[in-house]
Each structure stands twice: as structure tokens, then as C-alpha cells.
Coordinates of C-alpha atoms and ligand atoms in Angstrom, one line a residue:
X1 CA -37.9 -79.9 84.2
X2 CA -36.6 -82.7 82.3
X3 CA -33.5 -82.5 79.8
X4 CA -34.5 -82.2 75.9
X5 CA -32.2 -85.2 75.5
X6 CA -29.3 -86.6 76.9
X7 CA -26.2 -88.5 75.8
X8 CA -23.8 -90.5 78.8
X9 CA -20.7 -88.9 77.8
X10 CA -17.9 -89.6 75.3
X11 CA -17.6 -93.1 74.1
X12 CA -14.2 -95.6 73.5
X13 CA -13.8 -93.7 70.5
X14 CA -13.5 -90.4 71.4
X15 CA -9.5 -89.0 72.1
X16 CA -9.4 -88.3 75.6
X17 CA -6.4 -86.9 77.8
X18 CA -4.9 -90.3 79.4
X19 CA -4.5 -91.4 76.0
X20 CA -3.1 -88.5 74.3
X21 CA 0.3 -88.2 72.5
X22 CA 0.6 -85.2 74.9
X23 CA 2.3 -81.9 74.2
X24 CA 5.8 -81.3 72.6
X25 CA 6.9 -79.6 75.9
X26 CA 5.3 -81.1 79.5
X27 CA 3.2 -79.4 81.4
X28 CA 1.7 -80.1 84.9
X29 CA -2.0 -81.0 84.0
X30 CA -4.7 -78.2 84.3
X31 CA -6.5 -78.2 87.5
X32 CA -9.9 -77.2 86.4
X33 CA -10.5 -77.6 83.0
X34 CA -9.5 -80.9 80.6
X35 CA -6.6 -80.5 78.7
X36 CA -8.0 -79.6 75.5
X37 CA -10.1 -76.9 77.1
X38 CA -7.0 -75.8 78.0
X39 CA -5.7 -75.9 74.2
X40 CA -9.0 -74.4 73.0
X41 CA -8.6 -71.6 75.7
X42 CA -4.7 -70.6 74.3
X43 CA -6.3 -70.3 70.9
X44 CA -9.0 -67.8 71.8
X45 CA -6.4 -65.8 73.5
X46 CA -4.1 -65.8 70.9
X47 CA -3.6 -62.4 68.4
X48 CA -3.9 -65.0 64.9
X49 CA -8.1 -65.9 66.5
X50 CA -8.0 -61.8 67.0
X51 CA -6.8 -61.4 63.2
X52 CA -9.5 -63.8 61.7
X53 CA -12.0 -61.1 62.1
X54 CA -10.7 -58.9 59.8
X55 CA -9.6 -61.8 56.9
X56 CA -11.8 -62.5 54.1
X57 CA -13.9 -66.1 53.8
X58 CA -15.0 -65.1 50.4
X59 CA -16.0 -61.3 50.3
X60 CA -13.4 -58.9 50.8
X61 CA -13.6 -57.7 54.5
X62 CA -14.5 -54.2 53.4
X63 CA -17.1 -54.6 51.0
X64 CA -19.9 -55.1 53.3
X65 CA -21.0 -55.6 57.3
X66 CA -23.1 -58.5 57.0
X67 CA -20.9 -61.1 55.0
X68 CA -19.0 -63.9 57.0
X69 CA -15.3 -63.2 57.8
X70 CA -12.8 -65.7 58.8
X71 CA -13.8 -65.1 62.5
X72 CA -17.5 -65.5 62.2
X73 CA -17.0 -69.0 59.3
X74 CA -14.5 -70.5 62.4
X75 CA -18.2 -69.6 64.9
X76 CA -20.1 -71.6 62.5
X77 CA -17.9 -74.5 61.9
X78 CA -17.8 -74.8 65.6
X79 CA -21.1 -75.0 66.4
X80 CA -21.7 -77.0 63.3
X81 CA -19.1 -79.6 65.0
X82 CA -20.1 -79.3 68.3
X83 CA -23.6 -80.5 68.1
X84 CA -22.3 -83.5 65.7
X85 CA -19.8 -84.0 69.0
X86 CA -22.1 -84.5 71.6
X87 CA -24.6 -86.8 69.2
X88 CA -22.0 -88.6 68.7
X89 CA -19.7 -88.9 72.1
X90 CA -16.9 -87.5 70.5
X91 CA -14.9 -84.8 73.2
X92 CA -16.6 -82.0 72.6
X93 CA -13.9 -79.9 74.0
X94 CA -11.6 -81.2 71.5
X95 CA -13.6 -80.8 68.4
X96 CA -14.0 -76.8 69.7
X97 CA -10.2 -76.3 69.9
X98 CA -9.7 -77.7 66.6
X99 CA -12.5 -75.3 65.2
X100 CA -11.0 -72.5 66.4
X101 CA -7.9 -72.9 65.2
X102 CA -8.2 -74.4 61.6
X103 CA -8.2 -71.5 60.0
X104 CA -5.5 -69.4 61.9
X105 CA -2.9 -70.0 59.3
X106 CA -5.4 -68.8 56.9
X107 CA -3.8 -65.3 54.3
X108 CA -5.5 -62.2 53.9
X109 CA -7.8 -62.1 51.0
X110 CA -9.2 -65.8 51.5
X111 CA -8.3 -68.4 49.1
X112 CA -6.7 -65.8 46.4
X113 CA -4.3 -64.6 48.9
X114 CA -3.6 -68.4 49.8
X115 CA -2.9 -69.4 46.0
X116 CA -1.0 -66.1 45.3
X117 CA 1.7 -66.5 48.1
X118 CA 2.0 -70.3 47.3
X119 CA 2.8 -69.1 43.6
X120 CA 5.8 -66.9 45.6
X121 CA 6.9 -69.7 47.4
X122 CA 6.9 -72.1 44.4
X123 CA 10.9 -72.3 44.6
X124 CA 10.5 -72.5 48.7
X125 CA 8.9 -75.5 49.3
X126 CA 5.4 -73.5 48.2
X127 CA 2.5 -71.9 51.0
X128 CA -0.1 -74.7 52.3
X129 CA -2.6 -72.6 54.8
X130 CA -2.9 -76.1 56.9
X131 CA 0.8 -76.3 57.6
X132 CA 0.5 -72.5 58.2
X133 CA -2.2 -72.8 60.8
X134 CA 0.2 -75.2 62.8
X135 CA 3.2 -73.3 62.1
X136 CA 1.1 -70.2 64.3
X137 CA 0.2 -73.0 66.7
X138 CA 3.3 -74.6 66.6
X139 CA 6.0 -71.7 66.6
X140 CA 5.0 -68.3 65.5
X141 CA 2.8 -67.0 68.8
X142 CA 5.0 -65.6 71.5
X143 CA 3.1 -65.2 74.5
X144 CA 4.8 -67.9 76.8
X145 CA 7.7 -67.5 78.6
X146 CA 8.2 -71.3 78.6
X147 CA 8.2 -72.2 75.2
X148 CA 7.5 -70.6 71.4
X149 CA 3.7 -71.2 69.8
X150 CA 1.0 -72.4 72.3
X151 CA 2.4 -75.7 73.0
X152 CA -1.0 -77.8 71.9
X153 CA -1.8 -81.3 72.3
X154 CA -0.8 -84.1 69.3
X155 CA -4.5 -84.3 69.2
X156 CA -5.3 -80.6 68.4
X157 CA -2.7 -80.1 65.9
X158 CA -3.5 -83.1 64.1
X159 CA -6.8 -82.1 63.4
X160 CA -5.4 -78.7 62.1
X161 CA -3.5 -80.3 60.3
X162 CA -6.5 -81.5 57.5
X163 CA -3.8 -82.3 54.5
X164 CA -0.2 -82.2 53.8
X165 CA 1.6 -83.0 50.9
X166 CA 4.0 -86.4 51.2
X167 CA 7.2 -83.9 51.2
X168 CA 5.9 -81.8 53.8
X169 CA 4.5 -84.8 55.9
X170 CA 7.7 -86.6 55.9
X171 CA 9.5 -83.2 58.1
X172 CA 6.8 -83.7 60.9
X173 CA 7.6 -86.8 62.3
X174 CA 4.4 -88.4 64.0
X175 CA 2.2 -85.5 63.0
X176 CA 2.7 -86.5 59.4
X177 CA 2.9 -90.2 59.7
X178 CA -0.7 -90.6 59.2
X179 CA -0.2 -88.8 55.2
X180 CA 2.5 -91.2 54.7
X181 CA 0.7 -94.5 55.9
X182 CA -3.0 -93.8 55.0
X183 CA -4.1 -94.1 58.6
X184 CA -6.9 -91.5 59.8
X185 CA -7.1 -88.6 62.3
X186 CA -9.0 -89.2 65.2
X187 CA -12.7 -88.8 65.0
X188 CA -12.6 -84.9 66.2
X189 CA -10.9 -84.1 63.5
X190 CA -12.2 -86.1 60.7
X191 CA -15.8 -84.3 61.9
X192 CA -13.9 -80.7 62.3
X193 CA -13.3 -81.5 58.1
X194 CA -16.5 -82.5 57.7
X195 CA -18.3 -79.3 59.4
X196 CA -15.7 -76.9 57.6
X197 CA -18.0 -77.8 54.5
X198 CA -21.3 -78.0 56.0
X199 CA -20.6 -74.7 57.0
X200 CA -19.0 -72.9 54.3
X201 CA -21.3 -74.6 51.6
X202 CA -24.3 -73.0 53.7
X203 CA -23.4 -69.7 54.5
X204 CA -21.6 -69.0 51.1
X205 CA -25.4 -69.4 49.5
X206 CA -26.7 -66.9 52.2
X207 CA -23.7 -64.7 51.0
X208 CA -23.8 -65.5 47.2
X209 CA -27.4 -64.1 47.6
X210 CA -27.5 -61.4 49.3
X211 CA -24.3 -59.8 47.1
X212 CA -26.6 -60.6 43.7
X213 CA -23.8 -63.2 42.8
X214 CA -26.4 -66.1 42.8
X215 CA -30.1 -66.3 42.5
X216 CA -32.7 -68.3 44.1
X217 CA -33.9 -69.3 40.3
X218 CA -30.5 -70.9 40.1
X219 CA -30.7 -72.9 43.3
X220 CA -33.7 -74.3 42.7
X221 CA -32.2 -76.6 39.6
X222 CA -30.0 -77.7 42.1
X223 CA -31.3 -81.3 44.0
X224 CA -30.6 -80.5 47.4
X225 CA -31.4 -76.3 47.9
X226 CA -34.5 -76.8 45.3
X227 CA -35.9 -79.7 47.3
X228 CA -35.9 -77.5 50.0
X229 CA -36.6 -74.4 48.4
X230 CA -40.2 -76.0 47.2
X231 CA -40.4 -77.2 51.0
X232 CA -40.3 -73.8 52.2
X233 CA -42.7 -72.7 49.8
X234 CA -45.2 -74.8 50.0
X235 CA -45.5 -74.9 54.0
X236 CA -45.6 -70.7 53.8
X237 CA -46.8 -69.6 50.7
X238 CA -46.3 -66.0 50.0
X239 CA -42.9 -65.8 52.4
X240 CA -40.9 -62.8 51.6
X241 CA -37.3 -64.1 49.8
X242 CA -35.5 -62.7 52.7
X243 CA -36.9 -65.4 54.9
X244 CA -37.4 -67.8 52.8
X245 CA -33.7 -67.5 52.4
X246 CA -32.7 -68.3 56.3
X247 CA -35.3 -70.8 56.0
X248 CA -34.0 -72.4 53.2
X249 CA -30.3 -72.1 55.0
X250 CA -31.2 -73.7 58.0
X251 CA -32.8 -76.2 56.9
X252 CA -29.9 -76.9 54.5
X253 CA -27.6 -77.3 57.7
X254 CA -29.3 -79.2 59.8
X255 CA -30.3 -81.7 56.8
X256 CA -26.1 -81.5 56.4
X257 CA -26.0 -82.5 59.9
X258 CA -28.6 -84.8 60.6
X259 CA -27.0 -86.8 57.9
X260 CA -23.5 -86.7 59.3
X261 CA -24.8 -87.7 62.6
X262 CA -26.8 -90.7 61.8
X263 CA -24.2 -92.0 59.1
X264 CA -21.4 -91.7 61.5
X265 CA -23.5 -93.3 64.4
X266 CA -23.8 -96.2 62.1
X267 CA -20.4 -96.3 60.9
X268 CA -19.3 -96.3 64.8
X269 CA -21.4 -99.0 65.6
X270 CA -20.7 -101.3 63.0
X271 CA -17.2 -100.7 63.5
X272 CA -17.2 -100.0 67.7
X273 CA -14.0 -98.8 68.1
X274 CA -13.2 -99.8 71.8
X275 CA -10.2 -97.1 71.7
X276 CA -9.6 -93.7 69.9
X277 CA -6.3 -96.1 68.3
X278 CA -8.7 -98.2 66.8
X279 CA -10.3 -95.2 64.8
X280 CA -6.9 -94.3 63.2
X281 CA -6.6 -97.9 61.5
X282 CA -10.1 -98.6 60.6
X283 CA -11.0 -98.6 57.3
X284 CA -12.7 -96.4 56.6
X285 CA -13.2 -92.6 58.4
X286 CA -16.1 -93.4 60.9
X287 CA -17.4 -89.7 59.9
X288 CA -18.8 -88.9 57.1
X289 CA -22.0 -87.9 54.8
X290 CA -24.5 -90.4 53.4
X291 CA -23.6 -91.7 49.7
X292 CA -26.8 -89.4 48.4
X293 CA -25.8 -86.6 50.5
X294 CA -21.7 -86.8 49.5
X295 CA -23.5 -86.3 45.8
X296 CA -26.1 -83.7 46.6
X297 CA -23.3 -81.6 48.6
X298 CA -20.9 -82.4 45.2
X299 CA -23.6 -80.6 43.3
X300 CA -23.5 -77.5 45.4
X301 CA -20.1 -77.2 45.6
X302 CA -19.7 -77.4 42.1
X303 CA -22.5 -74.9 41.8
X304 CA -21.0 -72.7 43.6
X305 CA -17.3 -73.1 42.7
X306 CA -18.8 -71.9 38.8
X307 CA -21.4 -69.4 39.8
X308 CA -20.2 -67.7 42.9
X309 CA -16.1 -67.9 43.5
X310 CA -15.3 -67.2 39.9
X311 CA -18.2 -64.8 39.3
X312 CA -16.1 -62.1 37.7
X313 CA -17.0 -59.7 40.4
X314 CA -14.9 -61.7 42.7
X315 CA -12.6 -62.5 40.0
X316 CA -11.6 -58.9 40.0
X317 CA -11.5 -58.7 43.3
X318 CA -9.3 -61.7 43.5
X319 CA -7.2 -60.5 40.6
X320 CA -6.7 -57.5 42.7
X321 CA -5.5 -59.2 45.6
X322 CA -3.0 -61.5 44.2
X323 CA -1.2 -58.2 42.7
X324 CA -1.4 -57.0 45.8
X325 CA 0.2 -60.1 47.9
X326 CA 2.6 -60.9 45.0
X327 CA 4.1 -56.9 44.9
X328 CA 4.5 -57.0 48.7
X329 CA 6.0 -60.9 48.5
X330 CA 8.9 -59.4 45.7
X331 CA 9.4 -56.2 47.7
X332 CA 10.2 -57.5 50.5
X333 CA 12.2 -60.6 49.5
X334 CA 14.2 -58.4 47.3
X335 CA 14.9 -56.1 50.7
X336 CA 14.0 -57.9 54.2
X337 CA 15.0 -54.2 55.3
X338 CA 11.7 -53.0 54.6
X339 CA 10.3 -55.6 57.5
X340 CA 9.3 -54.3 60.8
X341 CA 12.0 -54.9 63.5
X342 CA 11.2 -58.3 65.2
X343 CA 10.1 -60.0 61.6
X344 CA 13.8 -58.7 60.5
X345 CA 15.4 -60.4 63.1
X346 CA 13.4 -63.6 62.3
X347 CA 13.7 -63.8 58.8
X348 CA 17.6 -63.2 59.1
X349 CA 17.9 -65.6 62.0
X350 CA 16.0 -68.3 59.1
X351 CA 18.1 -67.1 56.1
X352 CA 21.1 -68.0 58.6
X353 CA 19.7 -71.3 58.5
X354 CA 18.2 -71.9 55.3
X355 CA 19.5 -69.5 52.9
X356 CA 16.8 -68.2 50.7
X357 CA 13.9 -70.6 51.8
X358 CA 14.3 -69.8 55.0
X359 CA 14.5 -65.5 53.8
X360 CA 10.9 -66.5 51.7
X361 CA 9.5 -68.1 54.8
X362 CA 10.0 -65.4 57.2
X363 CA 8.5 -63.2 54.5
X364 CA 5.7 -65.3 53.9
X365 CA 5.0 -65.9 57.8
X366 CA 4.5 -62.0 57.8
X367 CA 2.0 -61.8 54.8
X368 CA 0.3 -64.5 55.8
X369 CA -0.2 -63.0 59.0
X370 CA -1.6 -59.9 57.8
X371 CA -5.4 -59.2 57.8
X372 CA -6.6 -57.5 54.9
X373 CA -6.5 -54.3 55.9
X374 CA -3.3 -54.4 56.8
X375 CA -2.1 -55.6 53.8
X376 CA -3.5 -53.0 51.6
X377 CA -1.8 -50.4 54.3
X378 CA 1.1 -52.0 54.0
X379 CA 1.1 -51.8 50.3
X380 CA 0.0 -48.3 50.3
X381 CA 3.1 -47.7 52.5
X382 CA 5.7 -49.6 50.6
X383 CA 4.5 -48.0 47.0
X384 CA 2.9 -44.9 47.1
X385 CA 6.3 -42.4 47.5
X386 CA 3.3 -39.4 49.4
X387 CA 3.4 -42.1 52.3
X388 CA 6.2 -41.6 54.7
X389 CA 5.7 -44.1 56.6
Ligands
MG1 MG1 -12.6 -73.1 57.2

């Protein structure tokens, strides 16, 4: 039986262990896996990958079985990435730890719980889920007797690290150089970026769909989904929506990442990196979409950002949420009493340190970790006076 196809491994430009900025605390090197299989196994087995299951992408994590979660999204970004990977000799086991983990910093209640708890940290230094996710990497897990967070490699928590303001950056010494001097990540994590939107943009039209937010009437005036929507159509006529909908879907990522693969491919060899340094000061980012398909993905984002997240069915939801996050943000600031043991002893051990920022942050590290349901327990406990505990 002969392979479908076959690629000779990662190339120059991929990151690879023996060039690595290593990890903030030495370890002896694994002795059967690389070392970022070894980073992408401490994030499975961490409780924040656990907790993505139960966190909202864009539908509240009740409201129905069959919409993505945080969990599922970080599945589809991964395979997303890993295919573009191993087209492209990137290290494949690298681009899958930095999947897995880019959302782990992520709130409960999606992006309204994000932009609520940044509003309570306004006068903190504000919330940025990036920073968050590496702040769970970096220092909030404790499962290790050795050392506090999960002790990644410089390569894995850059590529969590997707942006960071200049104020932030300038706190995290080499981590944050690269926002400071306008160099690039290495090529895992400028793809792990990329495949973040391929994935959300698709599945969020599955999901905008099947909740009655969007209709297919409306995607076909848009360039990319109506191309293929008349595709579909034509090649089966009569297909029930339902699968006309996958069908339209799939087609729409592999399009997504077809493009990203034979763009890059250029991109890499025009440039040929002969190191994974020499992708940090090119130019430009080596991946990346086509010109037509940068504008075509534009569209639906747009699209989507009009029709779908601020469809006032989500808005309410949203509005919801943010009371929610903002009541149990003022409670407990107010009285870092009400926290559960160990987060007491951490936020005090921080207001030692920092005064009120450092009270907000230990707050704001225990919302932030919180699924959803959790945080509407949580609430229910703290407000309604029938709870007792
Ligand atoms: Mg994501």
C-alpha cells in the first residue's frame, strides 16, 4: 500500500528543540517524546484544557448540545493547523501545543465575559485573554512539585502569546520583545493565528445557522460562502439544507486551507529561511492568506460580526453576562473574604505586593477561570440570601 502523500519532515524553518529558547526552569530532556510533545501533553492534562469544555465560543454553554464550546473550537483550530503543519514542514507537534492552549486564558461567557472583566480591570492594568492564557501556563496551574504553571517552552508561550499591548510587552522581557521591535513569531505560531480564524469563521456559520441567527439567503450575497453555496447546488440539485450546509462548510475550510498552504509555500520559498531565526526578521510573516482570500474572509467576518455576534438574541445574552461578571468582579473586590480559601491566600499574598492591582488580579484570575456554569452558581450563591452556601 503506498502512502497518499508524503512530506520529508520539517524544514530550516520550522522551530525545533536544539534551537529553542528553552524553558524558564531546566529540565532533563524527555526520553520519548520531543519537547514540545511534552508541552502539548502538560496542557491536555492540565484542569484550564478540562474547563474549556464547559466555556462558551459564541453560544452560551447551556443553550444547546450541538454548538461549539471552547473545548471543541481549540479541536478544530488544531486540526485546522495541523494539516497546514505537515504541508508545510512546520513541527507539527509544536503547532498542536500551541492550539491547545490559546484559548486557556479564555473567561466564561466568550468574548462578553472577556470585555466585561477588562472594563473591571480598567484601573488595573485592564484583562487581555492572551496574557491570561500564559499567565495559566505560566503561573496559575499547580500540579508540579518543581515549579508553579507548566513550565513550557519560549516557543509555546510565544505562540500563545498572539498580541500584547506595548505596556504589557515591555514586563515580559524576551517574550514581549518581538511587540516592541516588530519582529515575528515563529512560523507555528503565526499559522496557529491564522487557523484560529479559519476555524472560528467556519464553524460560527454552521452555528449562526442552525440557531436561526443567519440564513443561507444571507450567505449567498456574500463572495466566498455564495460561490460555494451555488457550487453545492449545482453539483446536487435538490440537497436537503442540512447537507448542503456541511457541504458548504467544508468546502469553505478546506478552500481556507488550501489557500494558506499554497501562499505560505510560496512565501517560504521565495524567502527560504535557512533557520527558524531567520523567520522572526523577515519581512514579512511567511504565513498567510492569498490577497483575494484576506478580502473574501474580511467579508465574512464582517458579515458575521453585524448579523450573528450582535444579533440581539446574543446581545441579550451578552448583556446578561457582563452583569453577571461585573456583580461578581465588585463583590468580591469589595470583600476578598467571600473567595474560597486558597484564592484568599493568593489574592492577599498579591495585594501584599501590589496593593489594589494586585487584590483586582487575584480576583480576576478567579473569574476568569470560571466556566460558565460556575459563574452563574457562583452568583446565585453570593446574591440570592435562600442560598446558604
Ligand atoms: Mg480561539
Amino acid at each position: 500500500m503506498s502512502a497518499d502523500w508524503d512530506t520529508p519532515g520539517p524544514g530550516p524553518w520550522a522551530s525545533n528543540a536544539s534551537s529553542s529558547l528553552g524553558r524558564r526552569i531546566a529540565e532533563p530532556a524527555p526520553a520519548y517524546r520531543t519537547e514540545y510533545q511534552r508541552d502539548r501533553d502538560r496542557i491536555i492534562h492540565c484542569s484550564a484544557f478540562r474547563r474549556l469544555e464547559y466555556k462558551t465560543q459564541v453560544f452560551v454553554n447551556h443553550e444547546g448540545d450541538l454548538f461549539r464550546t471552547r473545548l471543541t473550537h481549540t479541536l478544530e483550530v488544531c486540526q485546522v493547523a495541523r494539516t497546514i503543519s505537515r504541508a508545510l514542514r512546520l513541527h507539527e507537534d509544536l503547532t498542536e501545543a500551541i492550539c491547545l492552549a490559546h484559548d486557556l486564558g479564555h473567561t466564561p461567557f466568550g468574548h462578553a465575559g472577556q470585555d466585561a472583566l477588562h472594563d473591571c480591570m480598567r484601573s488595573h492594568g485592564g484583562f487581555e485573554h492572551n496574557l491570561q492564557s500564559l499567565r495559566v501556563v505560566d503561573l496559575l496551574e499547580e500540579r508540579y512539585a518543581d515549579f508553579d504553571g507548566l513550565n513550557l517552552c519560549f516557543e509555546t508561550r510565544e505562540g500563545i502569546l498572539k498580541h500584547c499591548s506595548a505596556a504589557n510587552a515591555r514586563q515580559l522581557g524576551q517574550l514581549g520583545q518581538r511587540f516592541l521591535d516588530r519582529s515575528h513569531p515563529g512560523l507555528e505560531a503565526q499559522l496557529a493565528n491564522l487557523a484560529d480564524s479559519i476555524a472560528y469563521n467556519s464553524h460560527d456559520v454552521d452555528d449562526g445557522l442552525r440557531a436561526g441567527l443567519i440564513s443561507l439567503e444571507q450567505l449567498e450575497q456574500l463572495e466566498m460562502t455564495g460561490r460555494l453555496l451555488r457550487e453545492v447546488r449545482s453539483a446536487y440539485p435538490g440537497l436537503e439544507d442540512r447537507r448542503l450546509v456541511y457541504e458548504m462548510v467544508r468546502r469553505l475550510i478546506g478552500e481556507l486551507v488550501a489557500d494558506v498552504i499554497l501562499t505560505s509555500r510560496a512565501a517560504i520559498s521565495t524567502a527560504s529561511p535557512e533557520s527558524p531565526e531567520a523567520v522572526r526578521t523577515a519581512e514579512h510573516r511567511l504565513i498567510r492568506y492569498s490577497p483575494a482570500m484576506e478580502r473574501q474572509q474580511a467579508e465574512l467576518k464582517q458579515f458575521l460580526l453585524h448579523q450573528l455576534y450582535r444579533h440581539h438574541r446574543v446581545y441579550r445574552m451578552v448583556a446578561k453576562a457582563q452583569r453577571t461578571l461585573r456583580q461578581l468582579f465588585d463583590t468580591l473586590f469589595e470583600d476578598i473574604g467571600l473567595l474560597p480559601p486558597r484564592q484568599l491566600a493568593r489574592t492577599q499574598a498579591m495585594e501584599a505586593r501590589h496593593g489594589d492591582h494586585g487584590r483586582a488580579r487575584g480576583v480576576a484570575d478567579y473569574i476568569a477561570g470560571m466556566t460558565d456554569r460556575f459563574a452563574i452558581d457562583e452568583h446565585e450563591r453570593l446574591f440570592n440570601p435562600r442560598r446558604l452556601t
